[in-house]
């Protein structure tokens, strides 16, 4: 188990390092007319990837050195109680597919409507079952998107 986690963490760090050079070629805020330049967001994500990937590598190395075993994988049988477990184990693929559809929808229906639909589906995929919680999440996400992009950054959507 430690080897798989170490390989994953190494791949994340490597991806971030390889992506660093092209990201630094994006224009900074001094080179464009907006408050925050195109370089800020991807560079922030790369710094987060480097930090979190490095932390995961360190924790995995430390646990392996101390002999701390990760939880043993257990055989899963498909019973009615384990169906949620099966969905939980594939949830990340559903989120990736949702993100791809969201990217396509932005061009078709526009940013705001696509973002509302994306927030709805992701909230349900992440386990919210109360419609009150889902609606509150959608309203807050919509207000944040409008507030950050349109009002704070001056980027019309």
mmCIF file with all atom_site columns, C-alpha atoms in Angstrom:
data_model
loop_
_atom_site.group_PDB
_atom_site.id
_atom_site.type_symbol
_atom_site.label_atom_id
_atom_site.label_alt_id
_atom_site.label_comp_id
_atom_site.label_asym_id
_atom_site.label_entity_id
_atom_site.label_seq_id
_atom_site.pdbx_PDB_ins_code
_atom_site.Cartn_x
_atom_site.Cartn_y
_atom_site.Cartn_z
_atom_site.occupancy
_atom_site.B_iso_or_equiv
_atom_site.pdbx_formal_charge
_atom_site.auth_seq_id
_atom_site.auth_comp_id
_atom_site.auth_asym_id
_atom_site.auth_atom_id
_atom_site.pdbx_PDB_model_num
ATOM 1   C CA . UNK A 1 1   ? 0.000   0.000  0.000   1.00 0.00 ? 1   UNK A CA 1
ATOM 2   C CA . UNK A 1 2   ? 2.845   2.384  0.832   1.00 0.00 ? 2   UNK A CA 1
ATOM 3   C CA . UNK A 1 3   ? 4.396   1.846  -2.604  1.00 0.00 ? 3   UNK A CA 1
ATOM 4   C CA . UNK A 1 4   ? 1.195   2.804  -4.440  1.00 0.00 ? 4   UNK A CA 1
ATOM 5   C CA . UNK A 1 5   ? 0.766   5.940  -2.360  1.00 0.00 ? 5   UNK A CA 1
ATOM 6   C CA . UNK A 1 6   ? 4.417   6.876  -2.879  1.00 0.00 ? 6   UNK A CA 1
ATOM 7   C CA . UNK A 1 7   ? 4.087   6.401  -6.651  1.00 0.00 ? 7   UNK A CA 1
ATOM 8   C CA . UNK A 1 8   ? 0.945   8.549  -6.706  1.00 0.00 ? 8   UNK A CA 1
ATOM 9   C CA . UNK A 1 9   ? 2.559   11.301 -4.615  1.00 0.00 ? 9   UNK A CA 1
ATOM 10  C CA . UNK A 1 10  ? 5.672   11.219 -6.792  1.00 0.00 ? 10  UNK A CA 1
ATOM 11  C CA . UNK A 1 11  ? 3.523   11.520 -9.925  1.00 0.00 ? 11  UNK A CA 1
ATOM 12  C CA . UNK A 1 12  ? 1.714   14.540 -8.453  1.00 0.00 ? 12  UNK A CA 1
ATOM 13  C CA . UNK A 1 13  ? 5.004   16.260 -7.596  1.00 0.00 ? 13  UNK A CA 1
ATOM 14  C CA . UNK A 1 14  ? 6.461   15.419 -11.022 1.00 0.00 ? 14  UNK A CA 1
ATOM 15  C CA . UNK A 1 15  ? 3.359   16.753 -12.789 1.00 0.00 ? 15  UNK A CA 1
ATOM 16  C CA . UNK A 1 16  ? 3.588   19.983 -10.817 1.00 0.00 ? 16  UNK A CA 1
ATOM 17  C CA . UNK A 1 17  ? 7.297   20.390 -11.600 1.00 0.00 ? 17  UNK A CA 1
ATOM 18  C CA . UNK A 1 18  ? 6.806   19.709 -15.328 1.00 0.00 ? 18  UNK A CA 1
ATOM 19  C CA . UNK A 1 19  ? 3.890   22.164 -15.456 1.00 0.00 ? 19  UNK A CA 1
ATOM 20  C CA . UNK A 1 20  ? 5.835   24.894 -13.683 1.00 0.00 ? 20  UNK A CA 1
ATOM 21  C CA . UNK A 1 21  ? 7.858   26.062 -16.710 1.00 0.00 ? 21  UNK A CA 1
ATOM 22  C CA . UNK A 1 22  ? 4.867   26.621 -19.040 1.00 0.00 ? 22  UNK A CA 1
ATOM 23  C CA . UNK A 1 23  ? 2.908   28.269 -16.224 1.00 0.00 ? 23  UNK A CA 1
ATOM 24  C CA . UNK A 1 24  ? 5.658   30.796 -15.585 1.00 0.00 ? 24  UNK A CA 1
ATOM 25  C CA . UNK A 1 25  ? 5.380   31.864 -19.241 1.00 0.00 ? 25  UNK A CA 1
ATOM 26  C CA . UNK A 1 26  ? 1.822   33.136 -18.707 1.00 0.00 ? 26  UNK A CA 1
ATOM 27  C CA . UNK A 1 27  ? 1.549   36.923 -18.400 1.00 0.00 ? 27  UNK A CA 1
ATOM 28  C CA . UNK A 1 28  ? 1.621   38.368 -14.901 1.00 0.00 ? 28  UNK A CA 1
ATOM 29  C CA . UNK A 1 29  ? -0.755  41.009 -13.562 1.00 0.00 ? 29  UNK A CA 1
ATOM 30  C CA . UNK A 1 30  ? 1.729   43.730 -14.516 1.00 0.00 ? 30  UNK A CA 1
ATOM 31  C CA . UNK A 1 31  ? 1.450   42.680 -18.175 1.00 0.00 ? 31  UNK A CA 1
ATOM 32  C CA . UNK A 1 32  ? -2.369  42.658 -18.441 1.00 0.00 ? 32  UNK A CA 1
ATOM 33  C CA . UNK A 1 33  ? -5.171  45.053 -17.606 1.00 0.00 ? 33  UNK A CA 1
ATOM 34  C CA . UNK A 1 34  ? -6.852  42.909 -14.932 1.00 0.00 ? 34  UNK A CA 1
ATOM 35  C CA . UNK A 1 35  ? -6.168  43.043 -11.204 1.00 0.00 ? 35  UNK A CA 1
ATOM 36  C CA . UNK A 1 36  ? -4.884  39.456 -11.152 1.00 0.00 ? 36  UNK A CA 1
ATOM 37  C CA . UNK A 1 37  ? -3.035  38.087 -14.169 1.00 0.00 ? 37  UNK A CA 1
ATOM 38  C CA . UNK A 1 38  ? -3.561  34.756 -15.918 1.00 0.00 ? 38  UNK A CA 1
ATOM 39  C CA . UNK A 1 39  ? -0.536  33.297 -14.129 1.00 0.00 ? 39  UNK A CA 1
ATOM 40  C CA . UNK A 1 40  ? -1.907  33.553 -10.579 1.00 0.00 ? 40  UNK A CA 1
ATOM 41  C CA . UNK A 1 41  ? -4.451  30.721 -10.525 1.00 0.00 ? 41  UNK A CA 1
ATOM 42  C CA . UNK A 1 42  ? -2.402  27.990 -12.252 1.00 0.00 ? 42  UNK A CA 1
ATOM 43  C CA . UNK A 1 43  ? 0.680   28.960 -10.241 1.00 0.00 ? 43  UNK A CA 1
ATOM 44  C CA . UNK A 1 44  ? -1.339  28.786 -7.008  1.00 0.00 ? 44  UNK A CA 1
ATOM 45  C CA . UNK A 1 45  ? -2.563  25.308 -7.938  1.00 0.00 ? 45  UNK A CA 1
ATOM 46  C CA . UNK A 1 46  ? 0.953   24.154 -8.783  1.00 0.00 ? 46  UNK A CA 1
ATOM 47  C CA . UNK A 1 47  ? 2.285   25.412 -5.464  1.00 0.00 ? 47  UNK A CA 1
ATOM 48  C CA . UNK A 1 48  ? -0.548  23.570 -3.698  1.00 0.00 ? 48  UNK A CA 1
ATOM 49  C CA . UNK A 1 49  ? 0.200   20.399 -5.694  1.00 0.00 ? 49  UNK A CA 1
ATOM 50  C CA . UNK A 1 50  ? 3.889   20.613 -4.827  1.00 0.00 ? 50  UNK A CA 1
ATOM 51  C CA . UNK A 1 51  ? 3.175   21.184 -1.154  1.00 0.00 ? 51  UNK A CA 1
ATOM 52  C CA . UNK A 1 52  ? 0.490   18.536 -0.761  1.00 0.00 ? 52  UNK A CA 1
ATOM 53  C CA . UNK A 1 53  ? 2.308   15.977 -2.925  1.00 0.00 ? 53  UNK A CA 1
ATOM 54  C CA . UNK A 1 54  ? 5.498   16.559 -0.961  1.00 0.00 ? 54  UNK A CA 1
ATOM 55  C CA . UNK A 1 55  ? 3.623   16.237 2.327   1.00 0.00 ? 55  UNK A CA 1
ATOM 56  C CA . UNK A 1 56  ? 2.034   12.969 1.180   1.00 0.00 ? 56  UNK A CA 1
ATOM 57  C CA . UNK A 1 57  ? 5.453   11.654 0.143   1.00 0.00 ? 57  UNK A CA 1
ATOM 58  C CA . UNK A 1 58  ? 6.918   12.610 3.513   1.00 0.00 ? 58  UNK A CA 1
ATOM 59  C CA . UNK A 1 59  ? 4.054   11.068 5.507   1.00 0.00 ? 59  UNK A CA 1
ATOM 60  C CA . UNK A 1 60  ? 4.230   7.869  3.456   1.00 0.00 ? 60  UNK A CA 1
ATOM 61  C CA . UNK A 1 61  ? 8.002   7.680  3.921   1.00 0.00 ? 61  UNK A CA 1
ATOM 62  C CA . UNK A 1 62  ? 7.664   8.320  7.669   1.00 0.00 ? 62  UNK A CA 1
ATOM 63  C CA . UNK A 1 63  ? 4.936   5.689  8.108   1.00 0.00 ? 63  UNK A CA 1
ATOM 64  C CA . UNK A 1 64  ? 6.900   3.146  6.122   1.00 0.00 ? 64  UNK A CA 1
ATOM 65  C CA . UNK A 1 65  ? 10.024  3.851  8.150   1.00 0.00 ? 65  UNK A CA 1
ATOM 66  C CA . UNK A 1 66  ? 8.130   3.528  11.449  1.00 0.00 ? 66  UNK A CA 1
ATOM 67  C CA . UNK A 1 67  ? 6.476   0.335  10.295  1.00 0.00 ? 67  UNK A CA 1
ATOM 68  C CA . UNK A 1 68  ? 2.971   1.797  10.474  1.00 0.00 ? 68  UNK A CA 1
ATOM 69  C CA . UNK A 1 69  ? 0.855   -0.336 8.203   1.00 0.00 ? 69  UNK A CA 1
ATOM 70  C CA . UNK A 1 70  ? -1.923  1.180  6.211   1.00 0.00 ? 70  UNK A CA 1
ATOM 71  C CA . UNK A 1 71  ? -5.315  -0.389 6.654   1.00 0.00 ? 71  UNK A CA 1
ATOM 72  C CA . UNK A 1 72  ? -5.411  -3.747 4.948   1.00 0.00 ? 72  UNK A CA 1
ATOM 73  C CA . UNK A 1 73  ? -7.519  -3.952 1.860   1.00 0.00 ? 73  UNK A CA 1
ATOM 74  C CA . UNK A 1 74  ? -10.567 -6.065 2.481   1.00 0.00 ? 74  UNK A CA 1
ATOM 75  C CA . UNK A 1 75  ? -12.455 -8.049 -0.082  1.00 0.00 ? 75  UNK A CA 1
ATOM 76  C CA . UNK A 1 76  ? -15.710 -6.324 -0.951  1.00 0.00 ? 76  UNK A CA 1
ATOM 77  C CA . UNK A 1 77  ? -18.777 -8.369 -1.739  1.00 0.00 ? 77  UNK A CA 1
ATOM 78  C CA . UNK A 1 78  ? -21.659 -6.753 -3.550  1.00 0.00 ? 78  UNK A CA 1
ATOM 79  C CA . UNK A 1 79  ? -24.443 -6.736 -1.016  1.00 0.00 ? 79  UNK A CA 1
ATOM 80  C CA . UNK A 1 80  ? -27.112 -4.060 -0.644  1.00 0.00 ? 80  UNK A CA 1
ATOM 81  C CA . UNK A 1 81  ? -25.091 -2.532 2.206   1.00 0.00 ? 81  UNK A CA 1
ATOM 82  C CA . UNK A 1 82  ? -21.934 -2.362 0.088   1.00 0.00 ? 82  UNK A CA 1
ATOM 83  C CA . UNK A 1 83  ? -23.491 -0.612 -2.923  1.00 0.00 ? 83  UNK A CA 1
ATOM 84  C CA . UNK A 1 84  ? -22.752 2.763  -1.360  1.00 0.00 ? 84  UNK A CA 1
ATOM 85  C CA . UNK A 1 85  ? -19.178 1.588  -0.830  1.00 0.00 ? 85  UNK A CA 1
ATOM 86  C CA . UNK A 1 86  ? -18.954 0.637  -4.508  1.00 0.00 ? 86  UNK A CA 1
ATOM 87  C CA . UNK A 1 87  ? -20.241 4.069  -5.529  1.00 0.00 ? 87  UNK A CA 1
ATOM 88  C CA . UNK A 1 88  ? -17.827 5.717  -3.121  1.00 0.00 ? 88  UNK A CA 1
ATOM 89  C CA . UNK A 1 89  ? -14.924 3.868  -4.715  1.00 0.00 ? 89  UNK A CA 1
ATOM 90  C CA . UNK A 1 90  ? -15.843 5.220  -8.180  1.00 0.00 ? 90  UNK A CA 1
ATOM 91  C CA . UNK A 1 91  ? -16.968 8.691  -7.118  1.00 0.00 ? 91  UNK A CA 1
ATOM 92  C CA . UNK A 1 92  ? -13.738 10.282 -8.321  1.00 0.00 ? 92  UNK A CA 1
ATOM 93  C CA . UNK A 1 93  ? -14.398 9.038  -11.869 1.00 0.00 ? 93  UNK A CA 1
ATOM 94  C CA . UNK A 1 94  ? -17.881 10.547 -11.764 1.00 0.00 ? 94  UNK A CA 1
ATOM 95  C CA . UNK A 1 95  ? -16.411 13.864 -10.608 1.00 0.00 ? 95  UNK A CA 1
ATOM 96  C CA . UNK A 1 96  ? -13.874 13.829 -13.448 1.00 0.00 ? 96  UNK A CA 1
ATOM 97  C CA . UNK A 1 97  ? -16.630 13.070 -15.969 1.00 0.00 ? 97  UNK A CA 1
ATOM 98  C CA . UNK A 1 98  ? -18.763 15.850 -14.480 1.00 0.00 ? 98  UNK A CA 1
ATOM 99  C CA . UNK A 1 99  ? -15.873 18.292 -14.827 1.00 0.00 ? 99  UNK A CA 1
ATOM 100 C CA . UNK A 1 100 ? -15.416 17.356 -18.499 1.00 0.00 ? 100 UNK A CA 1
ATOM 101 C CA . UNK A 1 101 ? -19.139 17.828 -19.172 1.00 0.00 ? 101 UNK A CA 1
ATOM 102 C CA . UNK A 1 102 ? -19.030 21.146 -17.254 1.00 0.00 ? 102 UNK A CA 1
ATOM 103 C CA . UNK A 1 103 ? -16.175 22.391 -19.437 1.00 0.00 ? 103 UNK A CA 1
ATOM 104 C CA . UNK A 1 104 ? -18.173 21.518 -22.542 1.00 0.00 ? 104 UNK A CA 1
ATOM 105 C CA . UNK A 1 105 ? -21.378 23.068 -21.144 1.00 0.00 ? 105 UNK A CA 1
ATOM 106 C CA . UNK A 1 106 ? -19.701 26.429 -20.512 1.00 0.00 ? 106 UNK A CA 1
ATOM 107 C CA . UNK A 1 107 ? -19.425 26.937 -24.271 1.00 0.00 ? 107 UNK A CA 1
ATOM 108 C CA . UNK A 1 108 ? -22.965 25.730 -24.912 1.00 0.00 ? 108 UNK A CA 1
ATOM 109 C CA . UNK A 1 109 ? -25.113 27.406 -22.230 1.00 0.00 ? 109 UNK A CA 1
ATOM 110 C CA . UNK A 1 110 ? -22.720 29.913 -20.664 1.00 0.00 ? 110 UNK A CA 1
ATOM 111 C CA . UNK A 1 111 ? -20.660 30.043 -17.490 1.00 0.00 ? 111 UNK A CA 1
ATOM 112 C CA . UNK A 1 112 ? -23.375 30.832 -14.959 1.00 0.00 ? 112 UNK A CA 1
ATOM 113 C CA . UNK A 1 113 ? -25.904 28.144 -15.947 1.00 0.00 ? 113 UNK A CA 1
ATOM 114 C CA . UNK A 1 114 ? -23.167 25.528 -16.438 1.00 0.00 ? 114 UNK A CA 1
ATOM 115 C CA . UNK A 1 115 ? -21.700 26.400 -13.035 1.00 0.00 ? 115 UNK A CA 1
ATOM 116 C CA . UNK A 1 116 ? -25.078 26.066 -11.321 1.00 0.00 ? 116 UNK A CA 1
ATOM 117 C CA . UNK A 1 117 ? -25.590 22.634 -12.910 1.00 0.00 ? 117 UNK A CA 1
ATOM 118 C CA . UNK A 1 118 ? -22.019 21.620 -12.029 1.00 0.00 ? 118 UNK A CA 1
ATOM 119 C CA . UNK A 1 119 ? -22.492 22.690 -8.412  1.00 0.00 ? 119 UNK A CA 1
ATOM 120 C CA . UNK A 1 120 ? -25.754 20.740 -8.203  1.00 0.00 ? 120 UNK A CA 1
ATOM 121 C CA . UNK A 1 121 ? -24.271 17.518 -9.572  1.00 0.00 ? 121 UNK A CA 1
ATOM 122 C CA . UNK A 1 122 ? -21.070 17.772 -7.504  1.00 0.00 ? 122 UNK A CA 1
ATOM 123 C CA . UNK A 1 123 ? -23.018 18.459 -4.328  1.00 0.00 ? 123 UNK A CA 1
ATOM 124 C CA . UNK A 1 124 ? -25.087 15.330 -4.929  1.00 0.00 ? 124 UNK A CA 1
ATOM 125 C CA . UNK A 1 125 ? -22.021 13.262 -5.861  1.00 0.00 ? 125 UNK A CA 1
ATOM 126 C CA . UNK A 1 126 ? -20.270 14.339 -2.672  1.00 0.00 ? 126 UNK A CA 1
ATOM 127 C CA . UNK A 1 127 ? -23.122 13.031 -0.573  1.00 0.00 ? 127 UNK A CA 1
ATOM 128 C CA . UNK A 1 128 ? -25.568 15.849 0.180   1.00 0.00 ? 128 UNK A CA 1
ATOM 129 C CA . UNK A 1 129 ? -29.075 14.399 0.445   1.00 0.00 ? 129 UNK A CA 1
ATOM 130 C CA . UNK A 1 130 ? -31.053 17.267 1.907   1.00 0.00 ? 130 UNK A CA 1
ATOM 131 C CA . UNK A 1 131 ? -32.493 19.531 -0.797  1.00 0.00 ? 131 UNK A CA 1
ATOM 132 C CA . UNK A 1 132 ? -32.156 22.407 1.618   1.00 0.00 ? 132 UNK A CA 1
ATOM 133 C CA . UNK A 1 133 ? -28.400 21.808 1.825   1.00 0.00 ? 133 UNK A CA 1
ATOM 134 C CA . UNK A 1 134 ? -28.161 21.425 -1.948  1.00 0.00 ? 134 UNK A CA 1
ATOM 135 C CA . UNK A 1 135 ? -30.024 24.698 -2.589  1.00 0.00 ? 135 UNK A CA 1
ATOM 136 C CA . UNK A 1 136 ? -27.976 26.603 -0.017  1.00 0.00 ? 136 UNK A CA 1
ATOM 137 C CA . UNK A 1 137 ? -24.781 25.271 -1.604  1.00 0.00 ? 137 UNK A CA 1
ATOM 138 C CA . UNK A 1 138 ? -25.908 26.322 -5.094  1.00 0.00 ? 138 UNK A CA 1
ATOM 139 C CA . UNK A 1 139 ? -26.889 29.824 -3.953  1.00 0.00 ? 139 UNK A CA 1
ATOM 140 C CA . UNK A 1 140 ? -23.626 30.371 -2.059  1.00 0.00 ? 140 UNK A CA 1
ATOM 141 C CA . UNK A 1 141 ? -21.515 29.017 -4.943  1.00 0.00 ? 141 UNK A CA 1
ATOM 142 C CA . UNK A 1 142 ? -23.337 31.236 -7.462  1.00 0.00 ? 142 UNK A CA 1
ATOM 143 C CA . UNK A 1 143 ? -22.911 34.316 -5.299  1.00 0.00 ? 143 UNK A CA 1
ATOM 144 C CA . UNK A 1 144 ? -19.226 33.535 -4.777  1.00 0.00 ? 144 UNK A CA 1
ATOM 145 C CA . UNK A 1 145 ? -18.614 33.025 -8.498  1.00 0.00 ? 145 UNK A CA 1
ATOM 146 C CA . UNK A 1 146 ? -20.352 36.259 -9.407  1.00 0.00 ? 146 UNK A CA 1
ATOM 147 C CA . UNK A 1 147 ? -18.759 38.147 -6.543  1.00 0.00 ? 147 UNK A CA 1
ATOM 148 C CA . UNK A 1 148 ? -15.216 36.974 -7.170  1.00 0.00 ? 148 UNK A CA 1
ATOM 149 C CA . UNK A 1 149 ? -15.107 37.090 -10.956 1.00 0.00 ? 149 UNK A CA 1
ATOM 150 C CA . UNK A 1 150 ? -17.425 39.981 -11.834 1.00 0.00 ? 150 UNK A CA 1
ATOM 151 C CA . UNK A 1 151 ? -17.149 42.299 -8.839  1.00 0.00 ? 151 UNK A CA 1
ATOM 152 C CA . UNK A 1 152 ? -13.685 41.598 -7.389  1.00 0.00 ? 152 UNK A CA 1
ATOM 153 C CA . UNK A 1 153 ? -11.663 40.695 -10.479 1.00 0.00 ? 153 UNK A CA 1
ATOM 154 C CA . UNK A 1 154 ? -13.692 42.650 -13.027 1.00 0.00 ? 154 UNK A CA 1
ATOM 155 C CA . UNK A 1 155 ? -13.944 39.655 -15.371 1.00 0.00 ? 155 UNK A CA 1
ATOM 156 C CA . UNK A 1 156 ? -17.327 39.539 -17.109 1.00 0.00 ? 156 UNK A CA 1
ATOM 157 C CA . UNK A 1 157 ? -18.813 36.080 -17.399 1.00 0.00 ? 157 UNK A CA 1
#
